[in-house]
mmCIF file with all atom_site columns, C-alpha atoms in Angstrom:
data_model
loop_
_atom_site.group_PDB
_atom_site.id
_atom_site.type_symbol
_atom_site.label_atom_id
_atom_site.label_alt_id
_atom_site.label_comp_id
_atom_site.label_asym_id
_atom_site.label_entity_id
_atom_site.label_seq_id
_atom_site.pdbx_PDB_ins_code
_atom_site.Cartn_x
_atom_site.Cartn_y
_atom_site.Cartn_z
_atom_site.occupancy
_atom_site.B_iso_or_equiv
_atom_site.pdbx_formal_charge
_atom_site.auth_seq_id
_atom_site.auth_comp_id
_atom_site.auth_asym_id
_atom_site.auth_atom_id
_atom_site.pdbx_PDB_model_num
ATOM 1   C CA . MET V 1 1   ? 68.655  163.860 -16.887 1.00 87.00 ? 175 MET V CA 1
ATOM 2   C CA . ASP V 1 2   ? 69.717  166.014 -19.814 1.00 92.00 ? 176 ASP V CA 1
ATOM 3   C CA . GLN V 1 3   ? 72.879  168.155 -20.015 1.00 92.00 ? 177 GLN V CA 1
ATOM 4   C CA . GLU V 1 4   ? 71.305  171.430 -18.873 1.00 94.00 ? 178 GLU V CA 1
ATOM 5   C CA . SER V 1 5   ? 69.542  169.964 -15.840 1.00 95.00 ? 179 SER V CA 1
ATOM 6   C CA . LEU V 1 6   ? 72.714  168.036 -14.922 1.00 95.00 ? 180 LEU V CA 1
ATOM 7   C CA . GLN V 1 7   ? 74.687  171.297 -14.915 1.00 96.00 ? 181 GLN V CA 1
ATOM 8   C CA . LYS V 1 8   ? 72.122  172.977 -12.640 1.00 97.00 ? 182 LYS V CA 1
ATOM 9   C CA . TRP V 1 9   ? 71.968  169.948 -10.333 1.00 97.00 ? 183 TRP V CA 1
ATOM 10  C CA . VAL V 1 10  ? 75.758  169.892 -9.869  1.00 97.00 ? 184 VAL V CA 1
ATOM 11  C CA . GLU V 1 11  ? 75.794  173.665 -9.274  1.00 97.00 ? 185 GLU V CA 1
ATOM 12  C CA . ARG V 1 12  ? 73.115  173.258 -6.591  1.00 97.00 ? 186 ARG V CA 1
ATOM 13  C CA . ILE V 1 13  ? 75.020  170.404 -4.894  1.00 97.00 ? 187 ILE V CA 1
ATOM 14  C CA . SER V 1 14  ? 78.158  172.532 -4.892  1.00 97.00 ? 188 SER V CA 1
ATOM 15  C CA . GLU V 1 15  ? 76.349  175.444 -3.221  1.00 97.00 ? 189 GLU V CA 1
ATOM 16  C CA . GLU V 1 16  ? 74.517  173.299 -0.658  1.00 96.00 ? 190 GLU V CA 1
ATOM 17  C CA . ASP V 1 17  ? 77.268  170.851 0.335   1.00 96.00 ? 191 ASP V CA 1
ATOM 18  C CA . PHE V 1 18  ? 80.420  172.921 -0.140  1.00 96.00 ? 192 PHE V CA 1
ATOM 19  C CA . GLY V 1 19  ? 79.136  176.508 0.164   1.00 96.00 ? 193 GLY V CA 1
ATOM 20  C CA . LEU V 1 20  ? 81.065  177.367 -3.002  1.00 96.00 ? 194 LEU V CA 1
ATOM 21  C CA . PRO V 1 21  ? 79.888  177.873 -6.594  1.00 96.00 ? 195 PRO V CA 1
ATOM 22  C CA . PHE V 1 22  ? 80.657  175.492 -9.439  1.00 96.00 ? 196 PHE V CA 1
ATOM 23  C CA . ARG V 1 23  ? 81.542  177.720 -12.399 1.00 96.00 ? 197 ARG V CA 1
ATOM 24  C CA . HIS V 1 24  ? 82.764  175.225 -14.966 1.00 96.00 ? 198 HIS V CA 1
ATOM 25  C CA . GLU V 1 25  ? 81.318  172.549 -17.233 1.00 97.00 ? 199 GLU V CA 1
ATOM 26  C CA . VAL V 1 26  ? 79.958  169.175 -16.236 1.00 97.00 ? 200 VAL V CA 1
ATOM 27  C CA . ARG V 1 27  ? 79.095  166.676 -18.957 1.00 96.00 ? 201 ARG V CA 1
ATOM 28  C CA . TYR V 1 28  ? 78.271  163.042 -19.541 1.00 96.00 ? 202 TYR V CA 1
ATOM 29  C CA . ASN V 1 29  ? 80.847  160.728 -21.065 1.00 96.00 ? 203 ASN V CA 1
ATOM 30  C CA . HIS V 1 30  ? 79.190  157.582 -22.430 1.00 94.00 ? 204 HIS V CA 1
ATOM 31  C CA . ARG V 1 31  ? 82.570  155.944 -23.116 1.00 94.00 ? 205 ARG V CA 1
ATOM 32  C CA . LEU V 1 32  ? 83.489  155.601 -19.428 1.00 91.00 ? 206 LEU V CA 1
ATOM 33  C CA . ARG V 1 33  ? 83.485  151.935 -18.434 1.00 86.00 ? 207 ARG V CA 1
ATOM 34  C CA . THR V 1 34  ? 84.932  151.372 -14.973 1.00 84.00 ? 208 THR V CA 1
ATOM 35  C CA . THR V 1 35  ? 84.745  154.790 -13.350 1.00 91.00 ? 209 THR V CA 1
ATOM 36  C CA . GLY V 1 36  ? 81.867  156.922 -12.127 1.00 93.00 ? 210 GLY V CA 1
ATOM 37  C CA . GLY V 1 37  ? 83.418  160.258 -13.021 1.00 95.00 ? 211 GLY V CA 1
ATOM 38  C CA . ARG V 1 38  ? 86.564  162.245 -13.767 1.00 96.00 ? 212 ARG V CA 1
ATOM 39  C CA . TYR V 1 39  ? 87.867  165.692 -12.846 1.00 97.00 ? 213 TYR V CA 1
ATOM 40  C CA . PHE V 1 40  ? 90.171  167.501 -15.282 1.00 97.00 ? 214 PHE V CA 1
ATOM 41  C CA . PRO V 1 41  ? 92.555  169.945 -13.554 1.00 96.00 ? 215 PRO V CA 1
ATOM 42  C CA . HIS V 1 42  ? 93.620  171.653 -16.797 1.00 96.00 ? 216 HIS V CA 1
ATOM 43  C CA . ASP V 1 43  ? 90.143  173.048 -17.584 1.00 96.00 ? 217 ASP V CA 1
ATOM 44  C CA . HIS V 1 44  ? 88.320  172.299 -14.273 1.00 96.00 ? 218 HIS V CA 1
ATOM 45  C CA . SER V 1 45  ? 85.610  170.304 -16.018 1.00 97.00 ? 219 SER V CA 1
ATOM 46  C CA . ILE V 1 46  ? 83.918  167.180 -14.716 1.00 97.00 ? 220 ILE V CA 1
ATOM 47  C CA . GLU V 1 47  ? 82.775  164.142 -16.699 1.00 97.00 ? 221 GLU V CA 1
ATOM 48  C CA . LEU V 1 48  ? 80.209  161.706 -15.309 1.00 96.00 ? 222 LEU V CA 1
ATOM 49  C CA . ASN V 1 49  ? 79.254  158.196 -16.354 1.00 95.00 ? 223 ASN V CA 1
ATOM 50  C CA . PRO V 1 50  ? 75.498  158.262 -17.143 1.00 94.00 ? 224 PRO V CA 1
ATOM 51  C CA . LYS V 1 51  ? 75.188  154.506 -16.587 1.00 93.00 ? 225 LYS V CA 1
ATOM 52  C CA . TYR V 1 52  ? 75.357  155.074 -12.821 1.00 92.00 ? 226 TYR V CA 1
ATOM 53  C CA . TRP V 1 53  ? 71.829  156.510 -12.850 1.00 91.00 ? 227 TRP V CA 1
ATOM 54  C CA . GLU V 1 54  ? 70.743  152.839 -13.003 1.00 88.00 ? 228 GLU V CA 1
ATOM 55  C CA . HIS V 1 55  ? 72.091  152.435 -9.439  1.00 87.00 ? 229 HIS V CA 1
ATOM 56  C CA . GLY V 1 56  ? 69.975  155.344 -8.242  1.00 88.00 ? 230 GLY V CA 1
ATOM 57  C CA . LYS V 1 57  ? 70.245  159.009 -7.399  1.00 93.00 ? 231 LYS V CA 1
ATOM 58  C CA . GLU V 1 58  ? 72.205  158.392 -4.164  1.00 93.00 ? 232 GLU V CA 1
ATOM 59  C CA . GLU V 1 59  ? 74.999  156.580 -6.026  1.00 93.00 ? 233 GLU V CA 1
ATOM 60  C CA . MET V 1 60  ? 75.259  159.422 -8.541  1.00 95.00 ? 234 MET V CA 1
ATOM 61  C CA . LEU V 1 61  ? 75.178  161.999 -5.734  1.00 96.00 ? 235 LEU V CA 1
ATOM 62  C CA . GLY V 1 62  ? 78.170  160.304 -4.073  1.00 95.00 ? 236 GLY V CA 1
ATOM 63  C CA . ILE V 1 63  ? 80.081  160.392 -7.367  1.00 96.00 ? 237 ILE V CA 1
ATOM 64  C CA . VAL V 1 64  ? 79.292  164.084 -7.913  1.00 97.00 ? 238 VAL V CA 1
ATOM 65  C CA . ARG V 1 65  ? 80.419  164.953 -4.378  1.00 97.00 ? 239 ARG V CA 1
ATOM 66  C CA . HIS V 1 66  ? 83.643  163.016 -4.980  1.00 96.00 ? 240 HIS V CA 1
ATOM 67  C CA . GLU V 1 67  ? 84.414  164.958 -8.149  1.00 97.00 ? 241 GLU V CA 1
ATOM 68  C CA . LEU V 1 68  ? 83.477  168.261 -6.524  1.00 97.00 ? 242 LEU V CA 1
ATOM 69  C CA . CYS V 1 69  ? 85.994  167.530 -3.760  1.00 97.00 ? 243 CYS V CA 1
ATOM 70  C CA . HIS V 1 70  ? 88.699  167.314 -6.440  1.00 97.00 ? 244 HIS V CA 1
ATOM 71  C CA . TYR V 1 71  ? 87.377  170.514 -8.037  1.00 97.00 ? 245 TYR V CA 1
ATOM 72  C CA . HIS V 1 72  ? 87.156  172.737 -4.951  1.00 97.00 ? 246 HIS V CA 1
ATOM 73  C CA . LEU V 1 73  ? 90.432  171.569 -3.403  1.00 97.00 ? 247 LEU V CA 1
ATOM 74  C CA . HIS V 1 74  ? 92.302  172.097 -6.664  1.00 97.00 ? 248 HIS V CA 1
ATOM 75  C CA . LEU V 1 75  ? 90.955  175.628 -7.037  1.00 96.00 ? 249 LEU V CA 1
ATOM 76  C CA . ALA V 1 76  ? 91.884  176.356 -3.403  1.00 96.00 ? 250 ALA V CA 1
ATOM 77  C CA . GLY V 1 77  ? 95.450  175.163 -4.029  1.00 96.00 ? 251 GLY V CA 1
ATOM 78  C CA . ARG V 1 78  ? 95.182  172.315 -1.537  1.00 96.00 ? 252 ARG V CA 1
ATOM 79  C CA . GLY V 1 79  ? 95.764  168.565 -1.932  1.00 95.00 ? 253 GLY V CA 1
ATOM 80  C CA . TYR V 1 80  ? 93.130  167.324 -4.388  1.00 95.00 ? 254 TYR V CA 1
ATOM 81  C CA . ARG V 1 81  ? 94.489  163.856 -5.154  1.00 96.00 ? 255 ARG V CA 1
ATOM 82  C CA . HIS V 1 82  ? 93.120  160.659 -3.620  1.00 95.00 ? 256 HIS V CA 1
ATOM 83  C CA . ARG V 1 83  ? 96.162  160.161 -1.403  1.00 94.00 ? 257 ARG V CA 1
ATOM 84  C CA . ASP V 1 84  ? 96.063  163.683 0.094   1.00 95.00 ? 258 ASP V CA 1
ATOM 85  C CA . LYS V 1 85  ? 94.753  164.193 3.629   1.00 96.00 ? 259 LYS V CA 1
ATOM 86  C CA . ASP V 1 86  ? 92.811  167.312 2.562   1.00 96.00 ? 260 ASP V CA 1
ATOM 87  C CA . PHE V 1 87  ? 90.915  165.296 -0.022  1.00 96.00 ? 261 PHE V CA 1
ATOM 88  C CA . GLN V 1 88  ? 90.153  162.424 2.348   1.00 96.00 ? 262 GLN V CA 1
ATOM 89  C CA . ALA V 1 89  ? 88.951  164.776 5.092   1.00 96.00 ? 263 ALA V CA 1
ATOM 90  C CA . LEU V 1 90  ? 86.671  166.779 2.773   1.00 96.00 ? 264 LEU V CA 1
ATOM 91  C CA . LEU V 1 91  ? 85.272  163.628 1.173   1.00 96.00 ? 265 LEU V CA 1
ATOM 92  C CA . THR V 1 92  ? 84.342  162.281 4.604   1.00 95.00 ? 266 THR V CA 1
ATOM 93  C CA . LYS V 1 93  ? 82.859  165.627 5.644   1.00 96.00 ? 267 LYS V CA 1
ATOM 94  C CA . VAL V 1 94  ? 80.505  165.932 2.657   1.00 95.00 ? 268 VAL V CA 1
ATOM 95  C CA . GLY V 1 95  ? 79.672  162.231 2.430   1.00 93.00 ? 269 GLY V CA 1
ATOM 96  C CA . GLY V 1 96  ? 81.077  161.526 -1.007  1.00 92.00 ? 270 GLY V CA 1
ATOM 97  C CA . SER V 1 97  ? 81.825  158.058 -2.360  1.00 90.00 ? 271 SER V CA 1
ATOM 98  C CA . ARG V 1 98  ? 85.369  156.753 -2.114  1.00 91.00 ? 272 ARG V CA 1
ATOM 99  C CA . TYR V 1 99  ? 84.557  154.042 -4.674  1.00 88.00 ? 273 TYR V CA 1
ATOM 100 C CA . CYS V 1 100 ? 81.553  153.469 -6.903  1.00 86.00 ? 274 CYS V CA 1
ATOM 101 C CA . ARG V 1 101 ? 79.905  150.098 -7.295  1.00 84.00 ? 275 ARG V CA 1
ATOM 102 C CA . PRO V 1 102 ? 80.912  148.098 -10.379 1.00 82.00 ? 276 PRO V CA 1
ATOM 103 C CA . LEU V 1 103 ? 78.461  148.186 -13.248 1.00 82.00 ? 277 LEU V CA 1
ATOM 104 C CA . PRO V 1 104 ? 76.871  144.884 -14.276 1.00 75.00 ? 278 PRO V CA 1
ATOM 105 C CA . GLY V 1 105 ? 78.791  143.168 -17.036 1.00 70.00 ? 279 GLY V CA 1
ATOM 106 C CA . THR V 1 106 ? 82.051  145.077 -16.515 1.00 68.00 ? 280 THR V CA 1
ATOM 107 C CA . GLN V 1 107 ? 83.811  142.433 -14.449 1.00 64.00 ? 281 GLN V CA 1
ATOM 108 C CA . LYS V 1 108 ? 85.753  139.945 -16.513 1.00 63.00 ? 282 LYS V CA 1
ATOM 109 C CA . GLN V 1 109 ? 85.355  136.242 -16.020 1.00 64.00 ? 283 GLN V CA 1
ATOM 110 C CA . ARG V 1 110 ? 88.600  134.523 -15.162 1.00 66.00 ? 284 ARG V CA 1
ATOM 111 C CA . ALA V 1 111 ? 89.305  131.183 -16.702 1.00 79.00 ? 285 ALA V CA 1
ATOM 112 C CA . ALA V 1 112 ? 90.853  128.730 -14.284 1.00 86.00 ? 286 ALA V CA 1
ATOM 113 C CA . LYS V 1 113 ? 93.158  126.130 -15.797 1.00 91.00 ? 287 LYS V CA 1
ATOM 114 C CA . TYR V 1 114 ? 93.746  124.106 -12.662 1.00 93.00 ? 288 TYR V CA 1
ATOM 115 C CA . VAL V 1 115 ? 91.841  122.995 -9.595  1.00 94.00 ? 289 VAL V CA 1
ATOM 116 C CA . LEU V 1 116 ? 93.258  121.787 -6.301  1.00 94.00 ? 290 LEU V CA 1
ATOM 117 C CA . VAL V 1 117 ? 90.872  119.335 -4.622  1.00 95.00 ? 291 VAL V CA 1
ATOM 118 C CA . CYS V 1 118 ? 91.128  118.373 -0.969  1.00 96.00 ? 292 CYS V CA 1
ATOM 119 C CA . ARG V 1 119 ? 91.365  114.609 -0.546  1.00 95.00 ? 293 ARG V CA 1
ATOM 120 C CA . SER V 1 120 ? 89.470  114.715 2.764   1.00 94.00 ? 294 SER V CA 1
ATOM 121 C CA . CYS V 1 121 ? 86.610  117.225 2.423   1.00 95.00 ? 295 CYS V CA 1
ATOM 122 C CA . GLN V 1 122 ? 86.551  117.651 -1.411  1.00 94.00 ? 296 GLN V CA 1
ATOM 123 C CA . THR V 1 123 ? 86.884  121.480 -1.217  1.00 94.00 ? 297 THR V CA 1
ATOM 124 C CA . LYS V 1 124 ? 87.923  122.912 -4.586  1.00 94.00 ? 298 LYS V CA 1
ATOM 125 C CA . TYR V 1 125 ? 90.446  125.710 -5.105  1.00 93.00 ? 299 TYR V CA 1
ATOM 126 C CA . PHE V 1 126 ? 90.481  127.093 -8.665  1.00 92.00 ? 300 PHE V CA 1
ATOM 127 C CA . ARG V 1 127 ? 93.771  128.508 -9.943  1.00 92.00 ? 301 ARG V CA 1
ATOM 128 C CA . LYS V 1 128 ? 95.046  130.107 -13.130 1.00 90.00 ? 302 LYS V CA 1
ATOM 129 C CA . LYS V 1 129 ? 98.631  128.997 -12.516 1.00 91.00 ? 303 LYS V CA 1
ATOM 130 C CA . LYS V 1 130 ? 99.933  125.520 -11.904 1.00 92.00 ? 304 LYS V CA 1
ATOM 131 C CA . MET V 1 131 ? 100.888 124.850 -8.286  1.00 92.00 ? 305 MET V CA 1
ATOM 132 C CA . ASN V 1 132 ? 102.672 122.074 -6.467  1.00 94.00 ? 306 ASN V CA 1
ATOM 133 C CA . PRO V 1 133 ? 99.949  120.465 -4.272  1.00 94.00 ? 307 PRO V CA 1
ATOM 134 C CA . ASP V 1 134 ? 102.543 118.947 -1.913  1.00 95.00 ? 308 ASP V CA 1
ATOM 135 C CA . ARG V 1 135 ? 103.455 122.418 -0.650  1.00 94.00 ? 309 ARG V CA 1
ATOM 136 C CA . TYR V 1 136 ? 99.904  123.359 0.413   1.00 94.00 ? 310 TYR V CA 1
ATOM 137 C CA . ARG V 1 137 ? 97.087  122.062 2.606   1.00 95.00 ? 311 ARG V CA 1
ATOM 138 C CA . CYS V 1 138 ? 93.321  122.547 2.649   1.00 94.00 ? 312 CYS V CA 1
ATOM 139 C CA . GLY V 1 139 ? 92.227  125.731 4.406   1.00 92.00 ? 313 GLY V CA 1
ATOM 140 C CA . LYS V 1 140 ? 89.244  124.027 6.017   1.00 93.00 ? 314 LYS V CA 1
ATOM 141 C CA . CYS V 1 141 ? 90.443  120.638 7.234   1.00 95.00 ? 315 CYS V CA 1
ATOM 142 C CA . HIS V 1 142 ? 94.223  120.791 6.591   1.00 95.00 ? 316 HIS V CA 1
ATOM 143 C CA . GLY V 1 143 ? 93.979  117.728 4.360   1.00 95.00 ? 317 GLY V CA 1
ATOM 144 C CA . LYS V 1 144 ? 96.275  116.968 1.435   1.00 95.00 ? 318 LYS V CA 1
ATOM 145 C CA . LEU V 1 145 ? 95.478  118.443 -1.989  1.00 96.00 ? 319 LEU V CA 1
ATOM 146 C CA . ARG V 1 146 ? 95.319  116.835 -5.420  1.00 96.00 ? 320 ARG V CA 1
ATOM 147 C CA . LEU V 1 147 ? 95.902  118.802 -8.665  1.00 95.00 ? 321 LEU V CA 1
ATOM 148 C CA . HIS V 1 148 ? 93.554  118.474 -11.690 1.00 93.00 ? 322 HIS V CA 1
ATOM 149 C CA . VAL V 1 149 ? 93.817  120.131 -15.093 1.00 92.00 ? 323 VAL V CA 1
ATOM 150 C CA . LEU V 1 150 ? 90.496  121.609 -16.270 1.00 87.00 ? 324 LEU V CA 1
ATOM 151 C CA . THR V 1 151 ? 88.979  121.664 -19.724 1.00 77.00 ? 325 THR V CA 1
ATOM 152 C CA . ASN V 1 152 ? 87.809  124.983 -21.225 1.00 60.00 ? 326 ASN V CA 1
ATOM 153 C CA . CYS V 1 153 ? 84.193  124.823 -20.068 1.00 53.00 ? 327 CYS V CA 1
ATOM 154 C CA . GLU V 1 154 ? 84.969  123.743 -16.475 1.00 52.00 ? 328 GLU V CA 1
ATOM 155 C CA . GLY V 1 155 ? 87.170  126.663 -15.504 1.00 46.00 ? 329 GLY V CA 1
ATOM 156 C CA . MET V 1 156 ? 84.796  129.642 -15.564 1.00 47.00 ? 330 MET V CA 1
ATOM 157 C CA . TRP V 1 157 ? 84.223  131.152 -12.104 1.00 46.00 ? 331 TRP V CA 1
#
């Protein structure tokens, strides 16, 4: 969807779902990595992450509704932040997304340095920090744990 059709689409969503016009700019921001969109209170503009079109139109619609909740509540002088009751109530009413799904490839792999292995059932617990195995028990069978140090290639989860 190009810039002009995106603007018209957001204006239509604003009219249909909120009953209020959207009179400011909406644009794509290709540099966004972990967020679906942003609302800017200083100029009332909205930026959207175009990569979320890969998840489908419904995912993008939820993001647009979320940002429009910020927009309309801010212009009305009501609580437009995530923690405000006005925002939470309006978001539920219009069916906007509270969170967007993570994009593929944006989650970092954690490297575990240690593994606690149960002596009874052999369940493995990967850890980044060193722990004293005498202070803990297996979550499945309550057996004693044994600590092992991993090499570089073993510790990727």
